[in-house]
Amino acid sequence: MKKCVKTVCPYCGVGCGVDASIDSDDVITVAGDVEHPANYGRLCSKGAALAETLGLDGRLLKPEIAGQTVSWDDALSRVANGFRDVIDKHGPDAVAFYASGQLLTEDYYLANKLMKGFIGSANIDTNSRLCMSSSVSGHQRAFGSDTVPCCYEDLERAKLVVLTGSNAAWCHPVLYQRLVSAKEENGDLQIVVVDPRKTASCDIADMHLSLKPGSDAMLFNGLLVYLDQKGERNEQFVSRCTEGHQEALTAAKECAASVEVVADYCGLPVADVAEFYRLFARTERVVSVYSQGINQSSSGADKVNAIINCHLFSGRIGRPGMGPFSFTGQPNAMGGREVGGLANMLAAHMDIDNSDHRNLVQTYWNSPVMADHPGLKAVDLFNAIDAGDVKAVWIMATNPVVSLPDANHVRAALEKCDLVVVSDIMAKTDTTEFADVLLPALGWGEKDGTVTNSERRISRQRAFLPAPGEAKADWWMVSEVAKRMGFSGFEFASARDVFVEHAGLSGFENSGQRDFDIAELSILSQDDYDCLAPVQWPVIDGKGTARMFMDGKFFTASGKARLLPITPRAPKNATSDDYPLTLNSGRVRDQWHTMTRTAKAARLNEHSPEPYVEIHSLDASENCLVEGALAKVSSRWGKSIVRVRISKEQQRGSVFVPIHWSRQFASQGGVGPLVNPVVDPLSGQPEFKQTPVLVTAYEPAWYGFLLSRRALQLKGVTYWARAEGDGFYRYEIAGEQAPEDWAAWARGMLCESNNDVNWVEYLDVAERRYRGIRMLGERLESCLFIAPDTQLPARSWLAGLFKQEALNKQARANLLTAAPPQGEEDTGRIVCACFSVGLNTIVSAIKAQRLVSTDDIGKALKAGTNCGSCVPELRGLLDSLSSL
Ligand SMILES: Nc1nc2c(c(=O)[nH]1)N[C@H]1C(S)=C(S)[C@@H](COP(=O)(O)OP(=O)(O)OC[C@H]3O[C@@H](n4cnc5c(=O)[nH]c(N)nc54)[C@H](O)[C@@H]3O)O[C@H]1N2
Ligand SMILES: Nc1nc2c(c(=O)[nH]1)N[C@H]1C(S)=C(S)[C@@H](COP(=O)(O)OP(=O)(O)OC[C@H]3O[C@@H](n4cnc5c(=O)[nH]c(N)nc54)[C@H](O)[C@@H]3O)O[C@H]1N2
Ligand code: SF4
Ligand SMILES: [Mo]
């Protein structure tokens, strides 16, 4: 064994501990860390596939200026001089950093320090603006600080868990699995899912409220009124520990006077709303989990406070098994907030509008200046770039050309910007295409530092791989640029040096006034830091803190929590005849964001190999859409072309498109160009969940697919989506014009030359069907199937042939029909990513072996027995087969 470390998963905010190792043959293994309190050994499909994503193909390994490889010295000087020139000519607010919740705390701390304390602008914002900022605003308004009250154990100790706007089964899978186990162990645990869609998380729900998109504030206002009517006000807590309950109640009564009014507004059956309210009212231990269905809204902050109001009013906070609980998205969304990585915050949970705080931070940093007003929030920042007000931007660990709303506008802005610096681990992303300077970053497994998960737990990410090429840590790049700009205060030799400074600031003149305090960690030696065990902040008397507000004291001036009067607002833009459907966007089970890492693992590409729009059958038929065909989704801002999936899980009037596809993986599969750039006025978070759209059939002249061992340059294709499989690339394709000569076109793409080509083909001119197979020796090299419609053969049997070095006679004979020889099975689309078990395999086992439960399926096929993420789908299959 070369190296073996305990580290944390680089994906979601659950922050699972990972045992990672590399052996003497350079084989990398990852497994869940059984000691880590976030996951106790579990991993989801993405975490379990980490080792498969660490190959160096596509990595950015050397610095570049204008596409040319340069030395680090040249690259860093170019960035420093570029920023310096703009600042000298146009002032500090003419430059900006756009950072990410995927930076480590140490990286983030230095970026914030450089911008706010040395450049003297607060123009540092991050993709957390798109993710958690409404929660931050909600927390600050209610608690006087950005404090997450709960811990994971509260999920297990609760009697009712409300998942609102959270598809935890896919997005926080290990916490979802903890809920599954808790429910198994504790029959009384009730789970309510509030989501317009019927998601995989509904699998364990006792109740699913499929409310009208954007109507959550009304639902929770109604709950507040109900709690009051039923005498559920916690008199002692409300009078001693809170303020504003009367105003909050008055506002709630004005709009949500009765269950009937709420049900009507939210589009829910009266009985369901009443039952939910009853359940909440009669259960003391309630945890309300919320995520992007709440945050990503033009009234996201108000929705957060509508939820928190109910907990404060009933005193369901600060005790085990209860509280409002924002599940954070990114691995270090919380760390970013701790270092003040948002344009309207200061370091260590201090306030940029507070002059005492500004002085304090400036004193600690011994810095020449201090930003004295909030900087530009993400959407405004890119508008300012477009307007020419911001002339230099450094984008770190995020892919804004894909992930911001109105993404075509982001493209246009970066195109115009004088200096675009991008630090990334990958060479080619939609954003790196706009970079003047590209800086190669160390990735997961190569870098050291800390991250904080959703329950305030700080864990160490530890390196176990050598630095590839010339890649460097993000914090190092920032410190080198700072030094080259002439600033002192950036002489750090290691991530530990940065961490202890950050920890020290949290305790500087604090004395219990600020929630975030890890000053005790500021004395860590390098060894201590290397051995740091996961710990929840604040760290007091050598111990972490599981739960906050247990003493009923809050961080407001009065020490009391605030209930806020909330007047529900509908999504900013209503649907209309032109754009009659509501576009909801979010995540799929096995991909992470813009897929720069997860798409490298073949098994993660199989569950959803293509971008799609999920739509209710009646909306589909009204718009002439057919399952498996292509559709054009358009909004006032842009358009996409994606596959149609008709789904019972989608409510009428709304459609769902996943967020993951960039131009690297599909011709026009991105959802970003469609999304309304309207933001919450307080938090600045965009409304990613409700944009009015029109969905129409996209009718190409032909459809097809192509499997190939090599990545191919496609020609004459108007639609494509690419996914890497095990030993092959899969391209789903379509074209608006048929080539004059199918064979010439196909060979032009699939064969390097016309010599030595072992080519089998089939053409039916009348039926407009074409099939071509290329063999290299005994091996299948590539194959192409074209049809005038979507009636194409299944891909899975053919895909499996790429694992074989030599095809047998039977297989060869069947190539053109793409049907497995008798006795062999086409496994179908992969459902269980951990054990690569396909749909057809599962269906035939259910039928042949009369399997009746997901446990039965697990025993027969192993499917669903590792991470558990496919269990909801397995149950769905069992249900649909039993109803036949
Ligand atoms: N597999 C996977 N997991 C991830 C990520 C990933 O890329 N892939 N990303 C991570 C990140 S950064 C984040 S922020 C989290 C996000 O985690 P989640 O917030 O759970 O994920 P989303 O899919 O964005 O949206 C959650 C749900 O909100 C619902 N929703 C839409 N509109 C409304 C509404 O009006 N009201 C309510 N109540 N619900 C609504 C959607 O239908 C969706 O099911 O996931 C993290 N985990
Ligand atoms: N329509 C719609 N859009 C959304 C959302 C939605 O629900 N709907 N959700 C929003 C949310 S919550 C989020 S969090 C964002 C996420 O959106 P992004 O942050 O844009 O997505 P990522 O793909 O995670 O981008 C991370 C980038 O950092 C690179 N990277 C990985 N590791 C490192 C490293 O160690 N150092 C450096 N320098 N780079 C690294 C990756 O290769 C990748 O290019 O998307 C937002 N956009
Ligand atoms: S739940 Fe999955 S993606 Fe999230 S931290 Fe754990 S293993 Fe990683
Ligand atoms: Mo996020």
mmCIF file of N, CA and C and ligand atoms in Angstrom, residues 127 130-132 292 296 328-330 587 593, ligand 4:
data_model
loop_
_atom_site.group_PDB
_atom_site.id
_atom_site.type_symbol
_atom_site.label_atom_id
_atom_site.label_comp_id
_atom_site.label_asym_id
_atom_site.label_seq_id
_atom_site.Cartn_x
_atom_site.Cartn_y
_atom_site.Cartn_z
ATOM 1 N N ASN A 127 -20.911 30.520 -6.204
ATOM 2 C CA ASN A 127 -22.078 29.749 -6.656
ATOM 3 C C ASN A 127 -22.994 29.405 -5.478
ATOM 4 N N LEU A 130 -26.359 30.760 -5.666
ATOM 5 C CA LEU A 130 -27.384 30.027 -6.427
ATOM 6 C C LEU A 130 -27.972 28.909 -5.578
ATOM 7 N N CYS A 131 -27.400 28.695 -4.403
ATOM 8 C CA CYS A 131 -27.585 27.449 -3.683
ATOM 9 C C CYS A 131 -28.167 27.674 -2.293
ATOM 10 N N MET A 132 -27.472 28.451 -1.467
ATOM 11 C CA MET A 132 -27.848 28.526 -0.054
ATOM 12 C C MET A 132 -28.202 29.931 0.413
ATOM 13 N N GLN A 292 -33.506 23.126 -2.181
ATOM 14 C CA GLN A 292 -33.641 24.091 -3.288
ATOM 15 C C GLN A 292 -35.071 24.390 -3.725
ATOM 16 N N GLN A 296 -34.396 28.310 -3.999
ATOM 17 C CA GLN A 296 -34.229 28.842 -5.358
ATOM 18 C C GLN A 296 -35.520 29.470 -5.849
ATOM 19 N N THR A 328 -27.452 21.539 3.120
ATOM 20 C CA THR A 328 -26.613 22.305 2.194
ATOM 21 C C THR A 328 -26.220 21.430 1.015
ATOM 22 N N GLY A 329 -26.002 22.099 -0.116
ATOM 23 C CA GLY A 329 -25.764 21.348 -1.339
ATOM 24 C C GLY A 329 -24.336 20.887 -1.497
ATOM 25 N N GLN A 330 -23.425 21.858 -1.532
ATOM 26 C CA GLN A 330 -22.046 21.539 -1.888
ATOM 27 C C GLN A 330 -21.251 21.099 -0.660
ATOM 28 N N ARG A 587 -31.714 17.965 -9.909
ATOM 29 C CA ARG A 587 -30.644 16.988 -10.056
ATOM 30 C C ARG A 587 -31.121 15.589 -10.437
ATOM 31 N N HIS A 593 -23.621 18.070 -10.749
ATOM 32 C CA HIS A 593 -23.601 19.359 -11.457
ATOM 33 C C HIS A 593 -23.244 19.259 -12.932
HETATM 34 MO MO MO B 4 -25.997 23.826 -4.695
#
